Short mmCIF file of C-alpha atoms in Angstrom, two decimals:
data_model
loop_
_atom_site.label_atom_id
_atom_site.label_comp_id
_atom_site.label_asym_id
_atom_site.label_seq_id
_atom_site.Cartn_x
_atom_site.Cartn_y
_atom_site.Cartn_z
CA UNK A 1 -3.69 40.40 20.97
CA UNK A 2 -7.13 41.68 19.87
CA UNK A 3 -8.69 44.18 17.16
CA UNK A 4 -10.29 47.41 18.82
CA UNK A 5 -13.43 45.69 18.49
CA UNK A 6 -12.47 43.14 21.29
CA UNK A 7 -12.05 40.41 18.42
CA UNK A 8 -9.21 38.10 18.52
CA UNK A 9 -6.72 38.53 15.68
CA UNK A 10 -5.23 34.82 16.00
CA UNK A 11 -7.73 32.06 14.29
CA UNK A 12 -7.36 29.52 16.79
CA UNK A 13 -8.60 31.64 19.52
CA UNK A 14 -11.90 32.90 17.98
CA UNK A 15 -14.80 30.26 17.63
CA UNK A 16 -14.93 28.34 14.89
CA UNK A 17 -18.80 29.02 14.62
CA UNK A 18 -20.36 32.34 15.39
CA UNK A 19 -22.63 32.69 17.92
CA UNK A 20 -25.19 34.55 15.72
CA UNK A 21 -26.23 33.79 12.23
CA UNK A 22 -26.92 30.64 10.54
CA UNK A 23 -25.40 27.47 10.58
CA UNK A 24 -22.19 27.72 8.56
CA UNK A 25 -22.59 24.91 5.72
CA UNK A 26 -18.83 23.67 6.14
CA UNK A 27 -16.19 23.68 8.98
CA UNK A 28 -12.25 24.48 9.17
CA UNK A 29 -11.35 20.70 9.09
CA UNK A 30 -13.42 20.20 5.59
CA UNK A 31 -11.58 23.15 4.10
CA UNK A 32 -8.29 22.62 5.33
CA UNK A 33 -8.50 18.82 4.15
CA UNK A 34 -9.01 20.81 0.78
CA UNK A 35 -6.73 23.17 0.62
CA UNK A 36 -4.00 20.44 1.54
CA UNK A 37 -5.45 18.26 -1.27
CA UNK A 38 -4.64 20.84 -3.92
CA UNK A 39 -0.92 21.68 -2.28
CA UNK A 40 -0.33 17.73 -2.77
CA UNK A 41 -1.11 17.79 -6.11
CA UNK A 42 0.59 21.34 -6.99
CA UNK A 43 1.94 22.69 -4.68
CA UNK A 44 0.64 26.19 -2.45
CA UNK A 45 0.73 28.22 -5.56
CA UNK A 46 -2.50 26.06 -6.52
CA UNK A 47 -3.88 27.05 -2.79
CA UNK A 48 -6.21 29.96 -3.41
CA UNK A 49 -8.96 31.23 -2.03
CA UNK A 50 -11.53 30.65 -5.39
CA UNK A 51 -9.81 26.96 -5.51
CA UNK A 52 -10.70 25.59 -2.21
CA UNK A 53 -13.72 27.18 -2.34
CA UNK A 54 -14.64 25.10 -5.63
CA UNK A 55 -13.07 22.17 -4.28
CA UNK A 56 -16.06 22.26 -1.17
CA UNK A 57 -19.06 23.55 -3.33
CA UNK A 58 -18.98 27.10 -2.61
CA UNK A 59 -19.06 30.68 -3.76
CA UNK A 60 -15.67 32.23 -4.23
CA UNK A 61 -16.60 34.47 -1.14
CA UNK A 62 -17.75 31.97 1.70
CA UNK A 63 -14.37 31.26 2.98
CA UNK A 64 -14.24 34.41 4.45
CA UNK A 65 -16.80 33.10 6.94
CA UNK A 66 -14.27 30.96 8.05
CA UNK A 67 -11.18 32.40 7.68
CA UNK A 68 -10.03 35.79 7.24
CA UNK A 69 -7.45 35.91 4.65
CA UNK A 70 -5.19 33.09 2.80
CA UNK A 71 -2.73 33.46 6.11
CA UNK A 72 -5.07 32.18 7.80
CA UNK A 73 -5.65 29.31 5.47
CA UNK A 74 -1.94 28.30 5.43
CA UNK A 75 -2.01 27.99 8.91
CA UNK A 76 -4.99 25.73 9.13
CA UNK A 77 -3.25 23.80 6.04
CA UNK A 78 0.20 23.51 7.95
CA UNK A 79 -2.00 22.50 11.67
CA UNK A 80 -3.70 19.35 9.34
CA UNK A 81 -0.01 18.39 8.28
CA UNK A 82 1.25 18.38 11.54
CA UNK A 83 -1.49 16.52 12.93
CA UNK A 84 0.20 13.26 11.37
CA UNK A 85 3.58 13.54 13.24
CA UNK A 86 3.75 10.59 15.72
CA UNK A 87 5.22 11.57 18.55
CA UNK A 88 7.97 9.37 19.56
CA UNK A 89 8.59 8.44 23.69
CA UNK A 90 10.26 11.12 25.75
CA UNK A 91 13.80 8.92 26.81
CA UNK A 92 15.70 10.95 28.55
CA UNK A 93 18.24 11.52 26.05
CA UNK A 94 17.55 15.22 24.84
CA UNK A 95 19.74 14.42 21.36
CA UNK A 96 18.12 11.03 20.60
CA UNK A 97 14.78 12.03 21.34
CA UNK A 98 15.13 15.65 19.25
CA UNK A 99 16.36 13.48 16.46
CA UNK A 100 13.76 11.03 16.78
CA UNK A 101 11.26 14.23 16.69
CA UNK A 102 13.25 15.44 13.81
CA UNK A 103 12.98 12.09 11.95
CA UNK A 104 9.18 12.09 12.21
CA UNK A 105 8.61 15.72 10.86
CA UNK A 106 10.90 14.67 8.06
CA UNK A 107 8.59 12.31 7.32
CA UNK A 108 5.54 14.72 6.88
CA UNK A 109 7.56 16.76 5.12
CA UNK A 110 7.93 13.92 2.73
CA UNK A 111 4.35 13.17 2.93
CA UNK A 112 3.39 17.30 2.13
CA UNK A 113 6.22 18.62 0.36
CA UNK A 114 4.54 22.05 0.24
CA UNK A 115 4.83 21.70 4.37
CA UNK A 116 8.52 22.47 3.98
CA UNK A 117 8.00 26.75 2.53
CA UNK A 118 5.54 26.80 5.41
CA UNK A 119 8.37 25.79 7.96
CA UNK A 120 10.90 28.01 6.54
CA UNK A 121 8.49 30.81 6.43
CA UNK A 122 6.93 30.87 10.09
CA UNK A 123 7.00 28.98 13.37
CA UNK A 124 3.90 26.72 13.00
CA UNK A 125 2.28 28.43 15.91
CA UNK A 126 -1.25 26.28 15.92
CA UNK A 127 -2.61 23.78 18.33
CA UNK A 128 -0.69 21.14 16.44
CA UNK A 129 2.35 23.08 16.42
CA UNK A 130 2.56 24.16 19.76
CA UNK A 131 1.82 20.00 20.97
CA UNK A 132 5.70 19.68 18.50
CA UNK A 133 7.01 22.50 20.66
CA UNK A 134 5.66 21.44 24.12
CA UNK A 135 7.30 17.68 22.82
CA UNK A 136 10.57 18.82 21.85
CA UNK A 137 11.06 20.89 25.28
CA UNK A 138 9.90 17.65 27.01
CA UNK A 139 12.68 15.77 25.41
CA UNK A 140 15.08 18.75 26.55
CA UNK A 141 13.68 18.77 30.59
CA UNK A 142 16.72 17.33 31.60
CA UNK A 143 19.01 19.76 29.95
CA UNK A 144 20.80 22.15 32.19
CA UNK A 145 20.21 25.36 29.86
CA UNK A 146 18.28 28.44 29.28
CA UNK A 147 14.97 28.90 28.03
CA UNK A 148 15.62 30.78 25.10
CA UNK A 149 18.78 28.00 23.94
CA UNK A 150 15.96 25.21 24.17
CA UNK A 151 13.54 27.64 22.11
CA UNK A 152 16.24 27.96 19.82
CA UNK A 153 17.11 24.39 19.66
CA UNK A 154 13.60 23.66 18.78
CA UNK A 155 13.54 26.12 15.90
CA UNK A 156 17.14 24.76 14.95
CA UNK A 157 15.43 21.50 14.37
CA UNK A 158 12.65 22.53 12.62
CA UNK A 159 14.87 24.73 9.74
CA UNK A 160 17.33 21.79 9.81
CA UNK A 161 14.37 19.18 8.91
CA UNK A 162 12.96 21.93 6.38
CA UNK A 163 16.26 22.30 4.41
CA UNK A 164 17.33 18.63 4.50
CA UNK A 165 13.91 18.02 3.07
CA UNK A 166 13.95 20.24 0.60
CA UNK A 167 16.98 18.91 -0.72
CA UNK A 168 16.09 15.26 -0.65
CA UNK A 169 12.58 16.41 -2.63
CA UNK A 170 14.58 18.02 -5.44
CA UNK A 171 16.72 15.67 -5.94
CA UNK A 172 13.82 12.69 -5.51
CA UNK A 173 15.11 11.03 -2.55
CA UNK A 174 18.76 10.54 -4.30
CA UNK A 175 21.76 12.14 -4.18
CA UNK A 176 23.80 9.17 -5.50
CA UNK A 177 24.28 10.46 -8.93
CA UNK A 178 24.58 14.29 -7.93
CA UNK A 179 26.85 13.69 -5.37
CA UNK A 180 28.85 10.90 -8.03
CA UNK A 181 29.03 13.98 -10.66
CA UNK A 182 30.16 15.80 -7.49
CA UNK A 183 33.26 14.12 -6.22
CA UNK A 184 34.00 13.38 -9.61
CA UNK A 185 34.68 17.25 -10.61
CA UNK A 186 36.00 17.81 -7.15
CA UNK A 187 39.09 15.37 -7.51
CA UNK A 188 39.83 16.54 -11.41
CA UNK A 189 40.20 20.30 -9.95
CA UNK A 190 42.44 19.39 -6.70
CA UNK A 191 44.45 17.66 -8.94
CA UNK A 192 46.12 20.91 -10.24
CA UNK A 193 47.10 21.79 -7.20
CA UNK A 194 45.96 25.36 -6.86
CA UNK A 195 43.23 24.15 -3.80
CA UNK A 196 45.62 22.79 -1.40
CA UNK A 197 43.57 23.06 1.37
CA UNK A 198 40.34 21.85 -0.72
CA UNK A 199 42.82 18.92 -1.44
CA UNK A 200 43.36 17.88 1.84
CA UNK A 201 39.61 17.75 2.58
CA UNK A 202 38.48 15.82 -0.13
CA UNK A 203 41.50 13.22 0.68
CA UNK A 204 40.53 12.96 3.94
CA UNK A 205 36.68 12.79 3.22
CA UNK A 206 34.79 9.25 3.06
CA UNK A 207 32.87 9.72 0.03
CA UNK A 208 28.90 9.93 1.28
CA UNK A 209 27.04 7.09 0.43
CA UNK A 210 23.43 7.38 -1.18
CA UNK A 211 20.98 8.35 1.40
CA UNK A 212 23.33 9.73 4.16
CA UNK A 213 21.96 10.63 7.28
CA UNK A 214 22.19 14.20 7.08
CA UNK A 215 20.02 14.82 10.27
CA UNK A 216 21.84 12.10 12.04
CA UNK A 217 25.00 13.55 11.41
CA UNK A 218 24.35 17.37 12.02
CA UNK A 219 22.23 17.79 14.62
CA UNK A 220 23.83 16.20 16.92
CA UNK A 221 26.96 18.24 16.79
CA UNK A 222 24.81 21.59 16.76
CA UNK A 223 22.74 20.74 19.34
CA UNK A 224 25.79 19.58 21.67
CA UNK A 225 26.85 23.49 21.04
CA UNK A 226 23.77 24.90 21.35
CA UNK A 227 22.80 22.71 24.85
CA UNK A 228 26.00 22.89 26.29
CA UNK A 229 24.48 22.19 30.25
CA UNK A 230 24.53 25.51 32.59
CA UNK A 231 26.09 27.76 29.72
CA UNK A 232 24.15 30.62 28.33
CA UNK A 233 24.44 32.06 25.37
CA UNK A 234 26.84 35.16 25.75
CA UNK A 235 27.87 34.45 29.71
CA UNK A 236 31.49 34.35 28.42
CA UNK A 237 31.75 37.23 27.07
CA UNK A 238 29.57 39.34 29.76
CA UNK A 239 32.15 37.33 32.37
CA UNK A 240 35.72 38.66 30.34
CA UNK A 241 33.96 42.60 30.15
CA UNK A 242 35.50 45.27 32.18
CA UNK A 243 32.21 46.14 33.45
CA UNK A 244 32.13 43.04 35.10
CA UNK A 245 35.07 42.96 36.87
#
């Protein structure tokens, strides 16, 4: 959409340079590379405006010749991050390849930690974002399903990657002793017998090893609900109403 004035309200579709004025002293990838340099080392809280302006050499106003608000910086911080993902070959196999995609954000994640509030917070909608989009329904082409599941799918991944990330950062890469202290309290409270049900879970649960595959264990099994071939969302239960009979 655009402003009244006929100016587009999205970043990446307005010019990067005016077409009047002087020659702007710096450019989006300089400032970005910036900004992303201060998230590294502290996270977004040390992203602002007067920051990344110091970091380049310049006044605490001349971003705004470049960007319009800190939103606008985020999303030309989160466009640099994504810019590292790898994408891996298209298969065939829509739950391989989705995991394989899911894999490699995981590792940017890793790489940015600050990456994973952006991903929680909005779909990365730049021109890096929308390449992980067009990839992910590549690696779905094949499925028999609607639109909107594969959409969904796509955003399923992305939260999935963002929360197992965040969990793997806090804990710095290990759950082994959490998940030790864990089981431990687990089998001293079934013990009383008062959790029966608990009880039979936790007997018939492998303990998790350190570093589990949390990505390759879940998605899978959501995706296999979510892409169920030729089934929409909701078709059941339009099928069983009296209206439709």
């Amino acid at each position: 959409m655009y402003t009244d004035s006929g100016r587009p309200r999205s970043i990446w579709l307005r010019p990067e340079r005016a077409g009047r004025g002087p020659a702007p002293g710096h450019d989006r990838a300089r400032i970005a590379a910036a900004a992303v340099g201060l998230a590294d080392g502290g996270g977004l809280d040390d992203v602002t405006m007067r920051r990344v302006a110091a970091a380049i050499g310049a006044g605490a106003t001349a971003l705004y010749r470049y960007v319009d608000d800190r939103d606008e910086l985020l999303q030309l911080m989160a466009d640099t991050a994504l810019a590292e993902l790898r994408f891996p070959p298209v298969t065939g196999d829509a739950h391989a390849d989705l995991l394989a995609l899911a894999r490699e954000l995981g590792t940017v994640c890793r790489r940015h930690p600050w990456l994973v509030d952006l991903l929680q917070a909005r779909s990365p909608m730049t021109p890096r974002g929308v390449d992980y989009l067009e990839h992910a329904l590549a690696a779905m082409q094949q499925v028999d399903a609607p639109g909107r599941a594969k959409l969904e799918a796509v955003a399923l991944v992305t939260g999935l990657v963002a929360m197992v990330s965040r969990t793997e950062l806090a804990n710095g890469g290990s759950n082994g002793e959490r998940e030790a202290a864990q089981a431990e309290y687990l089998r001293a409270v079934v013990e009383n017998g008062e959790h029966p049900h608990l009880a039979g879970v936790v007997a018939s649960s492998a303990p998790a090893g350190d570093g589990e595959d949390l990505l390759g264990r879940l998605l899978p099994r959501i995706l296999s609900g979510l892409l169920t071939p030729g089934r929409e969302p909701g078709a059941a239960s339009r099928r069983e109403s009296p209206r439709s009979r």
